PDB file of C-alpha atoms in Angstrom:
ATOM      1  CA  MET O   1      21.379  19.988   1.395  1.00 95.00           C
ATOM      2  CA  LYS O   2      23.328  18.968  -1.716  1.00 97.00           C
ATOM      3  CA  ILE O   3      21.363  17.341  -4.563  1.00 98.00           C
ATOM      4  CA  LEU O   4      22.779  15.607  -7.641  1.00 98.00           C
ATOM      5  CA  ILE O   5      20.537  15.077 -10.723  1.00 98.00           C
ATOM      6  CA  ILE O   6      21.843  12.841 -13.472  1.00 98.00           C
ATOM      7  CA  TYR O   7      19.956  12.134 -16.682  1.00 98.00           C
ATOM      8  CA  SER O   8      20.385  10.547 -20.076  1.00 96.00           C
ATOM      9  CA  THR O   9      18.493  11.799 -23.131  1.00 93.00           C
ATOM     10  CA  LYS O  10      18.260  11.195 -26.835  1.00 85.00           C
ATOM     11  CA  GLY O  11      15.402  13.460 -27.917  1.00 83.00           C
ATOM     12  CA  GLY O  12      15.643  15.939 -25.036  1.00 90.00           C
ATOM     13  CA  VAL O  13      12.643  14.875 -22.871  1.00 94.00           C
ATOM     14  CA  SER O  14      14.717  13.647 -19.928  1.00 97.00           C
ATOM     15  CA  LYS O  15      16.777  16.853 -19.999  1.00 97.00           C
ATOM     16  CA  VAL O  16      13.581  18.942 -19.892  1.00 97.00           C
ATOM     17  CA  CYS O  17      12.327  16.870 -16.940  1.00 98.00           C
ATOM     18  CA  ALA O  18      15.679  17.085 -15.082  1.00 98.00           C
ATOM     19  CA  ASN O  19      15.684  20.856 -15.572  1.00 98.00           C
ATOM     20  CA  MET O  20      12.082  21.155 -14.377  1.00 98.00           C
ATOM     21  CA  LEU O  21      13.080  19.348 -11.197  1.00 98.00           C
ATOM     22  CA  TYR O  22      16.180  21.570 -10.874  1.00 98.00           C
ATOM     23  CA  ASP O  23      13.973  24.667 -11.231  1.00 97.00           C
ATOM     24  CA  LYS O  24      11.701  23.459  -8.442  1.00 97.00           C
ATOM     25  CA  LEU O  25      14.647  22.759  -6.075  1.00 97.00           C
ATOM     26  CA  MET O  26      17.127  25.542  -6.832  1.00 95.00           C
ATOM     27  CA  GLY O  27      17.224  28.437  -4.433  1.00 92.00           C
ATOM     28  CA  SER O  28      16.429  26.152  -1.488  1.00 89.00           C
ATOM     29  CA  PHE O  29      19.190  23.646  -2.120  1.00 96.00           C
ATOM     30  CA  ASP O  30      22.618  23.283  -3.732  1.00 97.00           C
ATOM     31  CA  VAL O  31      21.596  21.396  -6.899  1.00 98.00           C
ATOM     32  CA  SER O  32      23.904  20.061  -9.636  1.00 98.00           C
ATOM     33  CA  VAL O  33      22.547  18.652 -12.935  1.00 98.00           C
ATOM     34  CA  TYR O  34      24.594  16.420 -15.273  1.00 98.00           C
ATOM     35  CA  ASP O  35      24.019  14.637 -18.528  1.00 98.00           C
ATOM     36  CA  ILE O  36      25.396  11.084 -18.122  1.00 98.00           C
ATOM     37  CA  ASN O  37      27.672  11.796 -21.130  1.00 97.00           C
ATOM     38  CA  ASP O  38      29.363  14.658 -19.222  1.00 96.00           C
ATOM     39  CA  ASN O  39      30.967  12.273 -16.671  1.00 94.00           C
ATOM     40  CA  PRO O  40      28.928  13.145 -13.590  1.00 97.00           C
ATOM     41  CA  PRO O  41      30.634  12.947 -10.215  1.00 98.00           C
ATOM     42  CA  PRO O  42      30.164   9.968  -7.885  1.00 98.00           C
ATOM     43  CA  PRO O  43      27.333  10.353  -5.358  1.00 98.00           C
ATOM     44  CA  ASN O  44      29.789  10.844  -2.475  1.00 96.00           C
ATOM     45  CA  GLY O  45      29.109  14.124  -0.679  1.00 95.00           C
ATOM     46  CA  PHE O  46      25.503  14.448  -1.880  1.00 97.00           C
ATOM     47  CA  ASP O  47      22.478  14.134   0.384  1.00 97.00           C
ATOM     48  CA  VAL O  48      20.090  13.247  -2.416  1.00 98.00           C
ATOM     49  CA  VAL O  49      20.714  11.750  -5.832  1.00 98.00           C
ATOM     50  CA  VAL O  50      18.105  11.676  -8.621  1.00 98.00           C
ATOM     51  CA  ILE O  51      18.894   9.567 -11.683  1.00 98.00           C
ATOM     52  CA  GLY O  52      16.754   9.095 -14.734  1.00 97.00           C
ATOM     53  CA  GLY O  53      16.365   8.828 -18.404  1.00 96.00           C
ATOM     54  CA  SER O  54      14.221   7.808 -21.283  1.00 92.00           C
ATOM     55  CA  ILE O  55      13.324   4.330 -22.346  1.00 90.00           C
ATOM     56  CA  ARG O  56      14.407   3.821 -25.928  1.00 82.00           C
ATOM     57  CA  PHE O  57      13.189   0.692 -27.664  1.00 79.00           C
ATOM     58  CA  GLY O  58      12.427  -0.862 -24.293  1.00 84.00           C
ATOM     59  CA  LYS O  59      15.774  -0.077 -22.658  1.00 89.00           C
ATOM     60  CA  LEU O  60      17.315   2.459 -20.302  1.00 92.00           C
ATOM     61  CA  ASN O  61      20.556   4.127 -21.399  1.00 93.00           C
ATOM     62  CA  LYS O  62      23.535   1.777 -20.922  1.00 94.00           C
ATOM     63  CA  LYS O  63      25.807   4.470 -19.385  1.00 96.00           C
ATOM     64  CA  LEU O  64      23.067   5.280 -16.858  1.00 95.00           C
ATOM     65  CA  LYS O  65      22.727   1.617 -15.861  1.00 94.00           C
ATOM     66  CA  THR O  66      26.523   1.351 -15.583  1.00 95.00           C
ATOM     67  CA  TYR O  67      26.622   4.446 -13.319  1.00 96.00           C
ATOM     68  CA  ILE O  68      23.889   2.988 -11.078  1.00 95.00           C
ATOM     69  CA  LYS O  69      25.645  -0.369 -10.812  1.00 93.00           C
ATOM     70  CA  ALA O  70      29.052   1.228 -10.157  1.00 95.00           C
ATOM     71  CA  HIS O  71      27.667   3.348  -7.287  1.00 96.00           C
ATOM     72  CA  ALA O  72      24.961   0.954  -6.005  1.00 94.00           C
ATOM     73  CA  GLN O  73      26.443   0.753  -2.498  1.00 94.00           C
ATOM     74  CA  LYS O  74      26.543   4.513  -1.944  1.00 96.00           C
ATOM     75  CA  LEU O  75      23.156   5.044  -3.661  1.00 96.00           C
ATOM     76  CA  SER O  76      21.643   2.537  -1.238  1.00 93.00           C
ATOM     77  CA  GLU O  77      23.011   4.511   1.739  1.00 95.00           C
ATOM     78  CA  ILE O  78      21.643   7.936   0.762  1.00 96.00           C
ATOM     79  CA  ASN O  79      18.285   9.329  -0.368  1.00 97.00           C
ATOM     80  CA  THR O  80      17.930   8.260  -3.994  1.00 97.00           C
ATOM     81  CA  ALA O  81      15.154   8.618  -6.555  1.00 97.00           C
ATOM     82  CA  LEU O  82      14.957   7.282 -10.090  1.00 96.00           C
ATOM     83  CA  PHE O  83      12.790   8.581 -12.900  1.00 97.00           C
ATOM     84  CA  ILE O  84      11.737   7.161 -16.216  1.00 96.00           C
ATOM     85  CA  CYS O  85      10.528   9.051 -19.264  1.00 94.00           C
ATOM     86  CA  CYS O  86       8.556   6.988 -21.727  1.00 89.00           C
ATOM     87  CA  GLY O  87       5.688   7.493 -24.106  1.00 80.00           C
ATOM     88  CA  PHE O  88       3.672   4.548 -22.946  1.00 76.00           C
ATOM     89  CA  THR O  89       2.236   4.960 -19.441  1.00 79.00           C
ATOM     90  CA  GLU O  90       0.885   1.450 -19.337  1.00 83.00           C
ATOM     91  CA  SER O  91       4.413   0.069 -19.713  1.00 85.00           C
ATOM     92  CA  PHE O  92       6.034   2.076 -16.908  1.00 88.00           C
ATOM     93  CA  GLU O  93       5.851  -0.699 -14.282  1.00 89.00           C
ATOM     94  CA  ASP O  94       7.364  -3.203 -16.697  1.00 89.00           C
ATOM     95  CA  TYR O  95      10.153  -0.836 -17.623  1.00 88.00           C
ATOM     96  CA  ALA O  96      10.866  -0.023 -14.002  1.00 88.00           C
ATOM     97  CA  SER O  97      11.068  -3.675 -13.011  1.00 89.00           C
ATOM     98  CA  MET O  98      13.117  -4.786 -16.025  1.00 89.00           C
ATOM     99  CA  GLN O  99      15.434  -1.817 -16.584  1.00 87.00           C
ATOM    100  CA  ILE O 100      16.386  -0.521 -13.130  1.00 86.00           C
ATOM    101  CA  PRO O 101      19.424  -2.474 -11.890  1.00 82.00           C
ATOM    102  CA  LYS O 102      18.444  -4.754  -9.005  1.00 83.00           C
ATOM    103  CA  GLN O 103      21.440  -3.617  -6.942  1.00 81.00           C
ATOM    104  CA  ILE O 104      19.535  -0.526  -5.835  1.00 87.00           C
ATOM    105  CA  ILE O 105      16.176   0.063  -4.194  1.00 88.00           C
ATOM    106  CA  PRO O 106      15.704   3.852  -4.361  1.00 94.00           C
ATOM    107  CA  SER O 107      14.541   5.204  -0.993  1.00 94.00           C
ATOM    108  CA  LEU O 108      12.612   8.007  -2.687  1.00 96.00           C
ATOM    109  CA  GLY O 109      11.006   5.691  -5.242  1.00 94.00           C
ATOM    110  CA  ILE O 110      10.850   5.281  -9.014  1.00 94.00           C
ATOM    111  CA  HIS O 111       8.881   7.990 -10.743  1.00 95.00           C
ATOM    112  CA  PHE O 112       7.157   8.303 -14.144  1.00 95.00           C
ATOM    113  CA  PHE O 113       7.729  11.706 -15.721  1.00 96.00           C
ATOM    114  CA  GLY O 114       5.881  11.090 -18.975  1.00 91.00           C
ATOM    115  CA  GLY O 115       7.276  11.396 -22.468  1.00 85.00           C
ATOM    116  CA  GLU O 116       6.953  12.947 -25.906  1.00 76.00           C
ATOM    117  CA  LEU O 117       7.011  11.757 -29.473  1.00 68.00           C
ATOM    118  CA  LYS O 118       8.585  14.650 -31.389  1.00 67.00           C
ATOM    119  CA  PRO O 119      10.253  13.487 -34.618  1.00 63.00           C
ATOM    120  CA  GLN O 120      11.795  16.913 -35.288  1.00 69.00           C
ATOM    121  CA  LYS O 121      14.229  16.277 -32.422  1.00 70.00           C
ATOM    122  CA  LEU O 122      15.472  12.997 -33.915  1.00 66.00           C
ATOM    123  CA  LYS O 123      17.377  11.764 -36.943  1.00 72.00           C
ATOM    124  CA  GLY O 124      17.377   8.767 -39.257  1.00 78.00           C
ATOM    125  CA  VAL O 125      15.544   5.611 -38.287  1.00 74.00           C
ATOM    126  CA  ASP O 126      14.570   7.057 -34.914  1.00 70.00           C
ATOM    127  CA  ARG O 127      12.783   9.924 -36.665  1.00 66.00           C
ATOM    128  CA  TRP O 128      10.977   7.576 -39.026  1.00 66.00           C
ATOM    129  CA  ILE O 129       9.827   5.286 -36.176  1.00 67.00           C
ATOM    130  CA  VAL O 130       8.485   8.211 -34.119  1.00 64.00           C
ATOM    131  CA  LYS O 131       6.694   9.682 -37.138  1.00 65.00           C
ATOM    132  CA  THR O 132       5.045   6.294 -37.754  1.00 73.00           C
ATOM    133  CA  LEU O 133       4.016   5.933 -34.062  1.00 67.00           C
ATOM    134  CA  ARG O 134       2.575   9.452 -34.045  1.00 64.00           C
ATOM    135  CA  ALA O 135       0.600   8.853 -37.191  1.00 67.00           C
ATOM    136  CA  ASP O 136      -0.824   5.574 -35.835  1.00 68.00           C
ATOM    137  CA  MET O 137      -1.798   7.226 -32.540  1.00 67.00           C
ATOM    138  CA  LEU O 138      -3.355  10.292 -34.167  1.00 66.00           C
ATOM    139  CA  ASN O 139      -5.334   8.170 -36.673  1.00 70.00           C
ATOM    140  CA  ASP O 140      -6.706   5.808 -34.061  1.00 61.00           C
ATOM    141  CA  ASP O 141     -10.147   4.758 -35.243  1.00 55.00           C
ATOM    142  CA  PHE O 142     -11.754   3.615 -32.013  1.00 54.00           C
ATOM    143  CA  GLU O 143     -15.507   4.075 -32.035  1.00 53.00           C
ATOM    144  CA  SER O 144     -15.655   6.274 -28.945  1.00 51.00           C
ATOM    145  CA  PRO O 145     -12.268   7.671 -27.908  1.00 56.00           C
ATOM    146  CA  ASP O 146     -11.898   9.349 -24.527  1.00 57.00           C
ATOM    147  CA  PRO O 147     -12.072  13.116 -25.345  1.00 55.00           C
ATOM    148  CA  THR O 148     -10.259  14.047 -22.110  1.00 54.00           C
ATOM    149  CA  ARG O 149      -7.153  12.034 -23.000  1.00 52.00           C
ATOM    150  CA  SER O 150      -4.561  13.315 -25.417  1.00 56.00           C
ATOM    151  CA  PRO O 151      -3.672  10.667 -27.962  1.00 70.00           C
ATOM    152  CA  LEU O 152       0.013  11.593 -27.769  1.00 72.00           C
ATOM    153  CA  PRO O 153       2.236  11.155 -24.693  1.00 80.00           C
ATOM    154  CA  GLU O 154       3.162  14.252 -22.713  1.00 87.00           C
ATOM    155  CA  ILE O 155       5.500  15.230 -19.892  1.00 92.00           C
ATOM    156  CA  VAL O 156       3.663  14.975 -16.534  1.00 94.00           C
ATOM    157  CA  PRO O 157       4.770  18.071 -14.554  1.00 96.00           C
ATOM    158  CA  GLU O 158       2.766  17.116 -11.468  1.00 97.00           C
ATOM    159  CA  ASN O 159       4.861  13.944 -11.069  1.00 97.00           C
ATOM    160  CA  ILE O 160       8.062  16.037 -11.258  1.00 97.00           C
ATOM    161  CA  TYR O 161       6.690  18.512  -8.681  1.00 97.00           C
ATOM    162  CA  ARG O 162       5.599  15.626  -6.412  1.00 97.00           C
ATOM    163  CA  LEU O 163       9.194  14.338  -6.315  1.00 98.00           C
ATOM    164  CA  ALA O 164      10.447  17.888  -5.576  1.00 97.00           C
ATOM    165  CA  ASP O 165       8.012  18.110  -2.659  1.00 97.00           C
ATOM    166  CA  ARG O 166       9.150  14.759  -1.379  1.00 96.00           C
ATOM    167  CA  ILE O 167      12.787  15.944  -1.453  1.00 97.00           C
ATOM    168  CA  ARG O 168      11.801  19.165   0.369  1.00 95.00           C
ATOM    169  CA  GLU O 169      10.245  17.075   3.166  1.00 94.00           C
ATOM    170  CA  LEU O 170      13.704  15.671   3.951  1.00 92.00           C
ATOM    171  CA  LEU O 171      14.749  19.024   5.497  1.00 76.00           C
TER     172      LEU O 171
END
């Protein structure tokens, strides 16, 4: 089975997630991974296509959306999954409904892979915004915070592995 994984990334989180998925699938399948900026191939000839990226300021990468729209017909005919990386779990459903082009309903679903807020991976205004968000989240002054919950967003490996298992079931 041939699998195509396409991602977009600014701070590297989506690349990490795409590579984690690749690591779980390689060996059993013929898997290709492309950054959207590296002109990925069309989905023709692939049995499964996984497309994803980070939400930046409430939006999915424009090139990723253009790719999805351009290949919507083929993506609707094959096993397709989409993933979103974002730092705010509670916003995932909104992002999925507003940012995934309506031309495609992914047969393998839309998945939340988590996110990170690491200013050292960013520059300029992006870096300043992430530093400010981190500071606000770490200095949260709720009376009784949940000690089991990390105040900062993290990648959710179990969601990535769940998608890999779902793809394996297609054999």
